[in-house]
Short mmCIF file of C-alpha atoms in Angstrom, two decimals:
data_model
loop_
_atom_site.label_atom_id
_atom_site.label_comp_id
_atom_site.label_asym_id
_atom_site.label_seq_id
_atom_site.Cartn_x
_atom_site.Cartn_y
_atom_site.Cartn_z
CA MET A 284 -14.28 4.29 -21.32
CA LYS A 285 -12.55 6.61 -18.89
CA LEU A 286 -10.39 5.00 -16.20
CA CYS A 287 -7.99 6.08 -13.48
CA LYS A 288 -4.53 5.46 -14.95
CA ARG A 289 -3.61 3.31 -11.97
CA THR A 290 -6.20 0.67 -12.97
CA LEU A 291 -4.20 0.22 -16.18
CA ASN A 292 -0.65 1.14 -15.38
CA PHE A 293 -0.02 0.50 -11.72
CA ILE A 294 0.64 -3.21 -11.93
CA GLN A 295 2.86 -4.00 -8.98
CA VAL A 296 4.49 -7.28 -7.92
CA ILE A 297 4.60 -6.99 -4.14
CA ASN A 298 6.00 -10.08 -2.42
CA GLU A 299 7.89 -13.36 -2.68
CA ASP A 300 4.71 -15.17 -3.78
CA GLY A 301 4.44 -12.94 -6.84
CA ALA A 302 1.22 -11.28 -5.67
CA VAL A 303 0.19 -8.74 -8.31
CA ARG A 304 -1.90 -5.75 -7.35
CA ILE A 305 -3.58 -3.24 -9.59
CA CYS A 306 -3.27 -0.34 -7.14
CA GLY A 307 -1.80 -0.09 -3.67
CA TRP A 308 -4.30 2.58 -2.63
CA LEU A 309 -7.40 0.36 -2.62
CA ASN A 310 -9.09 -0.60 0.63
CA ASP A 311 -8.83 -4.31 -0.16
CA GLY A 312 -5.19 -4.11 -1.25
CA GLY A 313 -5.97 -4.51 -4.96
CA VAL A 314 -4.40 -7.99 -5.37
CA ILE A 315 -5.60 -9.50 -8.67
CA GLY A 316 -3.52 -12.69 -8.91
CA HIS A 317 -0.21 -14.42 -8.27
CA LEU A 318 2.68 -15.09 -10.67
CA ALA A 319 3.18 -18.45 -8.93
CA LYS A 320 -0.11 -19.59 -10.53
CA ASN A 321 -0.65 -17.49 -13.67
CA THR A 322 1.19 -15.39 -16.23
CA LEU A 323 1.14 -11.61 -16.03
CA ASP A 324 -0.98 -11.55 -19.20
CA GLU A 325 -3.65 -13.72 -17.53
CA ILE A 326 -3.59 -11.75 -14.29
CA TYR A 327 -3.81 -8.36 -16.03
CA HIS A 328 -7.04 -9.49 -17.75
CA SER A 329 -8.51 -11.42 -14.82
CA ASP A 330 -12.03 -11.00 -13.49
CA ALA A 331 -10.60 -9.38 -10.35
CA ALA A 332 -8.84 -6.72 -12.43
CA ASN A 333 -11.85 -6.10 -14.64
CA LEU A 334 -14.13 -5.66 -11.61
CA ILE A 335 -11.97 -2.79 -10.34
CA ARG A 336 -11.88 -1.17 -13.79
CA GLU A 337 -15.65 -1.45 -14.13
CA MET A 338 -16.11 0.40 -10.83
CA HIS A 339 -13.82 3.22 -11.96
CA ALA A 340 -15.45 3.42 -15.38
CA LYS A 341 -18.72 4.15 -13.56
CA GLY A 342 -17.06 6.84 -11.46
CA ASP A 343 -17.28 4.62 -8.37
CA HIS A 344 -14.22 5.18 -6.16
CA SER A 345 -15.71 3.76 -2.96
CA ASN A 346 -12.95 1.16 -2.81
CA CYS A 347 -10.21 3.82 -2.82
CA ASN A 348 -8.47 4.53 0.48
CA VAL A 349 -8.79 8.28 0.97
CA ASN A 350 -5.89 8.26 3.45
CA GLN A 351 -3.54 6.87 0.79
CA CYS A 352 -4.81 8.10 -2.59
CA PRO A 353 -3.91 11.77 -3.15
CA PHE A 354 -6.35 12.02 -6.06
CA VAL A 355 -9.37 11.03 -3.97
CA ALA A 356 -8.08 13.02 -0.99
CA ASN A 357 -7.78 16.16 -3.12
CA ASN A 358 -10.95 15.51 -5.17
CA ASN A 359 -9.05 15.50 -8.48
CA VAL A 360 -9.35 11.89 -9.70
CA SER A 361 -10.26 13.27 -13.13
CA ASP A 362 -6.71 14.67 -13.44
CA ASN A 363 -5.40 11.10 -13.38
CA GLU A 364 -7.93 9.54 -15.77
CA ILE A 365 -7.35 8.27 -19.30
CA GLU A 366 -9.79 7.52 -22.13
CA ILE A 367 -9.32 4.09 -23.75
CA GLU A 368 -11.33 1.77 -25.99
CA GLU A 369 -9.90 -1.53 -24.77
CA VAL A 370 -7.38 -2.84 -22.25
CA PRO A 371 -4.05 -3.70 -23.93
CA ARG A 372 -2.40 -7.13 -23.65
CA PHE A 373 0.29 -5.94 -21.25
CA PRO A 374 0.37 -2.91 -18.98
CA GLU A 375 2.61 -0.10 -20.16
CA SER A 376 3.92 0.21 -16.61
CA LEU A 377 5.27 -2.41 -14.25
CA TYR A 378 6.27 -1.84 -10.63
CA LEU A 379 8.83 -4.20 -9.13
CA ALA A 380 8.53 -4.41 -5.35
CA TYR A 381 8.69 -8.12 -4.62
CA GLU A 382 11.91 -8.61 -2.67
CA ASN A 383 10.75 -6.69 0.42
CA VAL A 384 14.28 -6.23 1.76
CA CYS A 385 15.47 -3.03 3.40
CA ASN A 386 18.42 -1.68 5.37
CA TYR A 387 16.11 0.58 7.37
CA HIS A 388 13.64 -0.29 10.11
CA CYS A 389 11.27 2.66 9.85
CA VAL A 390 8.84 3.05 12.72
CA MET A 391 5.82 3.13 10.38
CA CYS A 392 6.80 0.20 8.12
CA ALA A 393 6.33 -3.56 8.43
CA ILE A 394 8.59 -4.55 5.51
CA PRO A 395 11.85 -5.43 7.37
CA GLY A 396 10.26 -8.24 9.38
CA ARG A 397 8.30 -9.88 6.55
CA LEU A 398 10.97 -12.33 5.39
CA SER A 399 12.59 -13.21 8.70
CA LYS A 400 10.89 -16.63 8.89
CA VAL A 401 11.20 -17.62 5.22
CA ASP A 402 13.72 -20.32 4.32
CA ALA A 403 16.47 -18.80 2.14
CA ASN A 404 16.45 -21.61 -0.44
CA VAL A 405 12.66 -21.52 -0.77
CA LEU A 406 12.83 -17.76 -1.09
CA GLU A 407 15.40 -17.97 -3.88
CA GLU A 408 13.23 -20.44 -5.79
CA LYS A 409 10.27 -18.09 -5.52
CA TYR A 410 12.29 -15.11 -6.71
CA ASN A 411 13.61 -17.08 -9.68
CA ARG A 412 10.05 -18.05 -10.64
CA ILE A 413 8.97 -14.39 -10.48
CA ASP A 414 12.02 -13.32 -12.50
CA GLU A 415 11.17 -15.90 -15.17
CA GLU A 416 7.62 -14.55 -15.56
CA LEU A 417 8.71 -10.91 -15.51
CA ARG A 418 11.31 -11.45 -18.23
CA LYS A 419 8.49 -12.53 -20.57
CA ALA A 420 6.67 -9.22 -20.14
CA LEU A 421 9.47 -6.71 -19.54
CA PRO A 422 10.50 -6.23 -23.19
CA TYR A 423 6.99 -4.95 -23.98
CA VAL A 424 6.77 -2.59 -21.01
CA LYS A 425 7.45 1.10 -21.58
CA HIS A 426 7.72 2.17 -17.95
CA VAL A 427 9.38 0.32 -15.08
CA SER A 428 9.39 1.36 -11.45
CA ALA A 429 11.29 -0.17 -8.53
CA ASN A 430 11.20 -0.59 -5.45
CA GLY A 431 8.13 0.61 -3.60
CA LEU A 432 8.13 -2.00 -0.83
CA GLY A 433 11.74 -2.19 0.27
CA GLU A 434 15.08 -0.62 -0.59
CA LEU A 435 16.06 -0.69 -4.26
CA PHE A 436 19.81 -0.92 -3.76
CA ALA A 437 19.40 -3.84 -1.34
CA SER A 438 17.23 -5.77 -3.84
CA ARG A 439 19.56 -8.12 -5.71
CA HIS A 440 17.06 -9.68 -8.14
CA THR A 441 15.47 -6.36 -9.01
CA LEU A 442 18.84 -4.75 -9.71
CA LYS A 443 19.76 -7.62 -12.01
CA LEU A 444 16.50 -7.34 -13.98
CA LEU A 445 17.03 -3.60 -14.35
CA SER A 446 20.64 -3.97 -15.44
CA GLU A 447 19.63 -6.50 -18.15
CA TRP A 448 16.45 -4.78 -19.33
CA GLU A 449 16.22 -4.34 -23.10
CA PRO A 450 12.82 -2.93 -24.11
CA VAL A 451 11.71 -3.33 -27.71
CA SER A 452 10.59 0.30 -27.92
CA ALA A 453 13.03 3.11 -28.66
CA PRO A 454 14.82 4.66 -25.64
CA SER A 455 12.93 7.91 -26.23
CA GLU A 456 9.67 6.04 -25.47
CA ILE A 457 10.97 4.43 -22.26
CA SER A 458 10.72 5.83 -18.74
CA VAL A 459 11.95 4.57 -15.40
CA THR A 460 11.09 5.51 -11.81
CA LEU A 461 13.38 4.46 -8.99
CA GLU A 462 12.17 4.62 -5.38
CA THR A 463 14.78 4.51 -2.63
CA ASN A 464 15.57 5.76 0.85
CA GLY A 465 18.79 7.24 -0.55
CA SER A 466 21.10 5.68 2.04
CA LEU A 467 22.92 3.58 -0.61
CA PHE A 468 22.47 5.89 -3.59
CA ASP A 469 26.16 6.63 -4.15
CA GLU A 470 28.31 6.33 -7.26
CA LYS A 471 29.27 2.70 -6.59
CA HIS A 472 25.68 1.49 -6.31
CA TRP A 473 24.45 3.69 -9.16
CA ASN A 474 26.98 2.09 -11.53
CA GLN A 475 25.12 -1.24 -11.19
CA ILE A 476 22.15 0.22 -13.09
CA SER A 477 23.64 3.21 -14.88
CA ASN A 478 22.25 1.77 -18.14
CA LEU A 479 18.92 3.30 -17.05
CA GLY A 480 20.38 6.76 -17.61
CA GLN A 481 19.63 6.45 -21.34
CA TYR A 482 15.89 6.57 -20.61
CA ASN A 483 13.61 9.23 -19.16
CA LEU A 484 14.61 8.65 -15.55
CA SER A 485 12.74 9.81 -12.45
CA VAL A 486 14.02 9.24 -8.94
CA ALA A 487 11.95 9.41 -5.74
CA ILE A 488 13.84 9.45 -2.45
CA THR A 489 12.09 9.30 0.92
CA VAL A 490 13.84 11.28 3.65
CA LEU A 491 12.17 11.17 7.05
CA SER A 492 14.18 14.08 8.40
CA PHE A 493 17.31 16.16 7.88
CA GLU A 494 17.73 16.32 11.67
CA ASP A 495 20.16 13.56 12.70
CA ASP A 496 18.36 12.43 15.86
CA ILE A 497 14.91 12.40 14.24
CA TYR A 498 16.29 10.73 11.09
CA ARG A 499 17.85 7.88 13.07
CA GLU A 500 14.80 7.45 15.28
CA LEU A 501 12.30 7.25 12.42
CA SER A 502 14.53 5.30 10.01
CA GLY A 503 15.76 2.83 12.62
CA THR A 504 19.34 3.15 11.39
CA ASP A 505 22.73 3.89 12.92
CA GLN A 506 23.86 5.64 9.75
CA PRO A 507 24.29 9.39 10.32
CA VAL A 508 22.10 11.68 8.26
CA GLU A 509 25.24 13.31 6.83
CA LYS A 510 25.86 10.19 4.70
CA LEU A 511 22.36 10.52 3.26
CA ILE A 512 22.94 14.23 2.61
CA GLU A 513 26.19 13.37 0.80
CA ASN A 514 24.26 10.92 -1.39
CA LEU A 515 21.63 13.56 -2.12
CA ARG A 516 24.37 15.84 -3.41
CA PHE A 517 25.51 13.04 -5.74
CA VAL A 518 21.94 12.55 -6.92
CA LYS A 519 21.65 16.30 -7.48
CA SER A 520 24.76 16.13 -9.73
CA LEU A 521 23.07 13.42 -11.83
CA ARG A 522 20.02 15.67 -12.09
CA GLU A 523 22.14 18.62 -13.19
CA GLN A 524 23.83 16.47 -15.85
CA GLY A 525 20.44 15.43 -17.22
CA ILE A 526 21.01 11.76 -16.35
CA ILE A 527 18.15 12.01 -13.88
CA ASN A 528 15.30 13.89 -15.56
CA TYR A 529 13.02 14.37 -12.58
CA LEU A 530 13.80 14.33 -8.88
CA GLU A 531 11.16 13.86 -6.19
CA LEU A 532 12.05 14.13 -2.51
CA ALA A 533 9.47 12.82 -0.10
CA THR A 534 8.75 12.39 3.57
CA VAL A 535 6.11 10.71 5.71
CA TYR A 536 4.92 13.31 8.17
CA GLN A 537 4.07 12.26 11.68
CA ASN A 538 4.39 13.36 15.29
CA ALA A 539 8.20 13.40 15.38
CA ASN A 540 8.86 15.40 12.22
CA TYR A 541 5.83 17.57 11.40
CA LYS A 542 7.27 20.71 13.04
CA LYS A 543 10.18 20.69 10.56
CA LEU A 544 8.06 20.32 7.40
CA PRO A 545 8.55 23.92 6.18
CA GLU A 546 12.33 23.73 6.59
CA PHE A 547 12.35 20.24 5.07
CA ALA A 548 10.54 21.51 1.98
CA ARG A 549 12.87 24.51 1.66
CA ARG A 550 16.02 22.35 1.77
CA CYS A 551 14.59 19.84 -0.70
CA ILE A 552 14.05 22.61 -3.25
CA GLU A 553 16.91 25.01 -2.60
CA GLU A 554 19.69 22.69 -1.47
CA PHE A 555 18.99 19.45 -3.34
CA GLY A 556 17.17 20.68 -6.45
CA ALA A 557 13.94 18.73 -6.06
CA ASP A 558 11.40 19.10 -8.86
CA TYR A 559 8.62 17.85 -6.57
CA VAL A 560 8.33 17.59 -2.79
CA ARG A 561 5.87 14.97 -1.59
CA LEU A 562 4.44 15.27 1.91
CA ARG A 563 2.72 11.99 2.60
CA PRO A 564 0.76 11.50 5.83
CA PHE A 565 1.38 8.60 8.15
CA ASP A 566 -1.22 5.86 7.66
CA PRO A 567 -1.03 2.70 9.81
CA TRP A 568 -0.46 -0.58 7.94
CA GLY A 569 -2.34 -2.84 10.32
CA GLU A 570 -3.83 -2.96 13.80
CA VAL A 571 -3.39 0.34 15.63
CA GLY A 572 -1.89 0.34 19.10
CA MET A 573 -1.04 3.36 21.20
CA LYS A 574 2.38 3.68 19.50
CA GLU A 575 0.82 3.93 16.04
CA TRP A 576 -1.95 6.18 17.32
CA MET A 577 0.58 8.69 18.65
CA LEU A 578 2.28 8.98 15.23
CA ASP A 579 -0.86 10.30 13.52
CA VAL A 580 -1.00 14.09 14.04
CA ARG A 581 -3.80 14.40 11.45
CA ASN A 582 -6.12 12.73 13.93
CA VAL A 583 -8.34 15.36 15.61
CA TYR A 584 -7.97 13.47 18.89
CA HIS A 585 -4.15 13.72 18.83
CA PRO A 586 -2.78 16.14 21.47
CA ASN A 587 -0.63 17.93 18.84
CA HIS A 588 -3.29 18.15 16.14
CA GLN A 589 -3.97 21.89 16.50
CA ASP A 590 -0.25 22.67 16.45
CA PHE A 591 0.06 20.52 13.32
CA LEU A 592 -2.67 22.56 11.62
CA GLU A 593 -0.76 25.77 12.40
CA VAL A 594 2.48 24.35 10.93
CA MET A 595 0.65 23.40 7.73
CA LYS A 596 -0.30 27.06 7.23
CA ASP A 597 3.37 27.99 6.67
CA PRO A 598 3.77 29.73 3.26
CA MET A 599 6.62 27.35 2.32
CA LEU A 600 4.11 24.48 2.22
CA SER A 601 2.13 26.36 -0.45
CA HIS A 602 5.13 26.45 -2.79
CA PRO A 603 4.14 25.13 -6.25
CA LYS A 604 6.66 22.30 -5.91
CA VAL A 605 5.29 21.16 -2.55
CA HIS A 606 2.36 18.74 -2.50
CA ASP A 607 0.46 17.54 0.57
CA TRP A 608 -0.87 14.09 -0.27
CA GLY A 609 -3.10 14.28 2.78
CA GLY A 610 -5.23 16.92 1.09
CA GLY A 611 -5.77 18.70 4.40
CA ARG A 612 -8.07 15.91 5.56
CA GLU A 613 -8.39 14.57 9.07
CA SER A 614 -7.32 10.92 9.17
CA GLY A 615 -10.37 9.50 10.92
CA LEU A 616 -8.29 7.24 13.14
CA GLY A 617 -10.49 8.18 16.05
CA PRO A 618 -10.09 8.10 19.84
CA GLU A 619 -7.32 6.34 21.72
CA PRO A 620 -6.97 2.59 21.07
CA TYR A 621 -8.24 1.63 24.52
CA ILE A 622 -11.69 2.85 23.46
CA LYS A 623 -11.60 0.61 20.38
CA THR A 624 -10.27 -2.21 22.54
CA ARG A 625 -13.18 -1.76 24.94
CA LYS A 626 -15.55 -2.09 21.95
CA MET A 627 -13.70 -5.22 20.80
CA TYR A 628 -14.09 -6.89 24.19
CA SER A 629 -17.75 -5.92 24.28
CA LEU A 630 -18.33 -7.64 20.93
CA MET A 631 -16.41 -10.76 22.00
CA GLU A 632 -18.49 -10.90 25.18
CA SER A 633 -21.65 -10.85 23.04
CA ILE A 634 -20.31 -13.65 20.82
CA PHE A 635 -19.32 -16.02 23.61
CA CYS A 636 -21.65 -15.14 26.48
CA ASP A 637 -24.87 -13.80 25.04
CA ASP A 638 -27.27 -16.47 23.75
CA GLY A 639 -29.36 -13.70 22.26
CA PHE A 640 -26.53 -12.88 19.84
CA MET A 641 -26.59 -16.36 18.25
CA GLU A 642 -30.39 -16.45 18.26
CA LYS A 643 -30.47 -13.16 16.37
CA LEU A 644 -27.82 -14.42 13.93
CA ASP A 645 -29.79 -17.61 13.29
CA LYS A 646 -32.94 -15.62 12.64
CA VAL A 647 -31.49 -13.13 10.15
CA THR A 648 -29.44 -15.76 8.23
CA ASP A 649 -32.44 -18.08 7.67
CA GLY A 650 -30.35 -21.17 8.29
CA THR A 651 -27.70 -20.43 5.64
CA LYS A 652 -24.02 -21.06 6.22
CA VAL A 653 -22.06 -18.04 7.43
CA VAL A 654 -18.87 -16.43 6.11
CA VAL A 655 -16.78 -14.26 8.42
CA TYR A 656 -15.12 -11.21 6.87
CA GLY A 657 -12.10 -9.91 8.83
CA MET A 658 -9.89 -12.24 10.85
CA THR A 659 -9.34 -9.84 13.73
CA ALA A 660 -9.72 -11.01 17.33
CA VAL A 661 -13.46 -10.44 16.95
CA GLY A 662 -13.56 -12.31 13.63
CA LYS A 663 -11.68 -15.27 15.06
CA ALA A 664 -13.99 -15.35 18.05
CA LEU A 665 -17.03 -15.44 15.77
CA ALA A 666 -15.46 -18.11 13.53
CA SER A 667 -14.74 -20.22 16.59
CA ARG A 668 -18.35 -19.99 17.83
CA LEU A 669 -19.76 -20.71 14.36
CA LYS A 670 -17.48 -23.71 13.86
CA ASN A 671 -18.64 -25.24 17.09
CA GLU A 672 -22.22 -24.99 15.82
CA SER A 673 -21.30 -26.17 12.28
CA LYS A 674 -22.42 -22.91 10.70
CA LEU A 675 -19.09 -21.63 9.33
CA CYS A 676 -18.48 -21.98 5.57
CA TYR A 677 -15.18 -20.09 4.99
CA CYS A 678 -13.52 -16.80 5.92
CA LEU A 679 -12.50 -13.68 4.01
CA ASP A 680 -9.45 -11.54 4.79
CA ARG A 681 -7.15 -10.06 2.16
CA LYS A 682 -4.08 -10.11 4.42
CA MET A 683 -4.52 -13.81 5.26
CA ASP A 684 -5.39 -15.03 1.76
CA GLY A 685 -4.32 -18.68 1.37
CA LEU A 686 -4.19 -19.46 5.10
CA SER A 687 -6.78 -21.22 7.24
CA TYR A 688 -8.37 -20.88 10.65
CA LEU A 689 -9.72 -23.83 12.63
CA GLY A 690 -9.54 -25.90 9.46
CA HIS A 691 -11.56 -23.46 7.36
CA PRO A 692 -9.90 -21.70 4.40
CA ILE A 693 -9.35 -17.94 4.31
CA TYR A 694 -9.64 -16.15 0.96
CA GLY A 695 -8.99 -12.67 -0.32
CA ILE A 696 -11.95 -10.92 -1.89
CA ASN A 697 -10.21 -11.24 -5.29
CA HIS A 698 -11.09 -14.98 -5.18
CA PHE A 699 -14.73 -14.32 -4.42
CA GLU A 700 -16.02 -15.14 -7.91
CA ASP A 701 -14.99 -18.78 -7.40
CA LEU A 702 -16.58 -19.21 -3.96
CA ASP A 703 -19.95 -20.41 -2.71
CA LYS A 704 -22.21 -17.35 -2.55
CA ASP A 705 -25.22 -19.11 -1.04
CA VAL A 706 -24.14 -17.79 2.34
CA SER A 707 -24.65 -14.89 4.71
CA ILE A 708 -21.59 -12.70 5.34
CA VAL A 709 -20.85 -11.13 8.72
CA ILE A 710 -18.40 -8.22 8.68
CA ALA A 711 -16.47 -8.87 11.89
CA LEU A 712 -14.85 -5.45 12.12
CA HIS A 713 -16.13 -2.51 14.11
CA TRP A 714 -14.86 0.06 11.61
CA SER A 715 -14.93 0.47 7.79
CA GLU A 716 -18.07 -1.69 7.66
CA ASP A 717 -19.81 0.33 4.95
CA VAL A 718 -16.73 0.31 2.70
CA ILE A 719 -16.42 -3.47 2.99
CA LYS A 720 -20.13 -3.91 2.32
CA THR A 721 -19.72 -1.95 -0.93
CA MET A 722 -16.69 -4.04 -1.92
CA LEU A 723 -18.62 -7.27 -1.45
CA GLU A 724 -21.52 -5.98 -3.53
CA HIS A 725 -19.18 -4.96 -6.35
CA ALA A 726 -17.55 -8.39 -6.20
CA GLY A 727 -20.91 -9.89 -7.22
CA TYR A 728 -22.42 -10.82 -3.87
CA ASN A 729 -26.12 -9.99 -3.50
CA GLY A 730 -26.95 -11.99 -0.40
CA LYS A 731 -27.22 -10.90 3.21
CA ILE A 732 -24.40 -8.74 4.54
CA LEU A 733 -24.52 -8.32 8.30
CA LYS A 734 -22.55 -5.97 10.52
CA ILE A 735 -21.36 -7.49 13.76
CA THR A 736 -21.96 -4.23 15.58
CA GLU A 737 -25.64 -4.35 14.63
CA LEU A 738 -25.95 -8.02 15.59
CA ALA A 739 -24.56 -7.23 19.03
CA GLU A 740 -26.99 -4.40 19.62
CA ASP A 741 -29.92 -5.35 21.84
CA SER A 742 -29.17 -9.06 21.40
#
């Protein structure tokens, strides 16, 4: 069978609970299990993982987020596919991103605030549990990457694992990718993991700007950009010595830095010796307010969108080393948030104030229990109304997996195979409804899937 390589070799541990995801570019997050409950071997071969692989084997990429996956965005998924007969016991690649610590506070990232309310002792116990499970698999892994959800050189447990790593395969068969913001990538910090220099080593450094004011604004740091530039020169020396074998410099383009993209690309190549320049578009992590909306210059409704299109025509951005992960696509974020907010309030008004809404829901569900997908304000409103009428069974929301609302459990779709399917599901979002409907069908649900927007129409 032919699969996207990421369904086999993008196995990433993403948080303090040891959540393992098969690809970070899936609409549902791609979480296939937790190291707190199962071994990596069990998770890698779980039903949740196999479901995603089956979709890809059929050429079905409907669960891929086109705003994050450059292969789907550029219509070249086949370039990243591999032919295999069976899934191996362990993945060849393992991505360590579970500490979620960072010395930056980037405007487009939610990582720095994730651990602020977690007890330090509890956190240490969780990290030790993850370390214990990872040490069982690491010797058999041929490629390790760290740290895609935080800053590598601020990640104490990850650095220790890397410094101790002794793969059973020969060094010539081993590769490593390090992801960092570069702010701490100096000789002192490099010496902690210099053992990795014996392998095929790739380094990816995200630089939001070479302009000091824009750099500080977007990175949320007081450190001057000159320190980062000094570190980049050190990294370049490692590249020239052959210690680093491949250097990728990246940025996340958005309203504040898009005008400088041609100059950014030129400096990456000519001044810092980049082998690859990644231009990744801003994509909001969660709910979109006006602040997030203004960052997205790919949005056709953005006031600077036409100017952005002109900048992207610059010949420097067609250099063979420069790659636009946005694929020239419009983001689809849509009109200003107040318009979406107006729609949200309209739906909530239907839920709480329109008896016709509940009568229509009762009719189309034929008396079955109801599951709410999407614990947004609208989803919570619907769950509240259903609970009062004893119609709510459980809720689905990948970001709130393991929590509860009004006493009813919330599950991620990766747990769906173990849940009661004799229900009707209402998608309580007013966007991405068709994508979610497809996900539920591929997860084995063949009952009634209702869109809240359709229920509210003419009710």
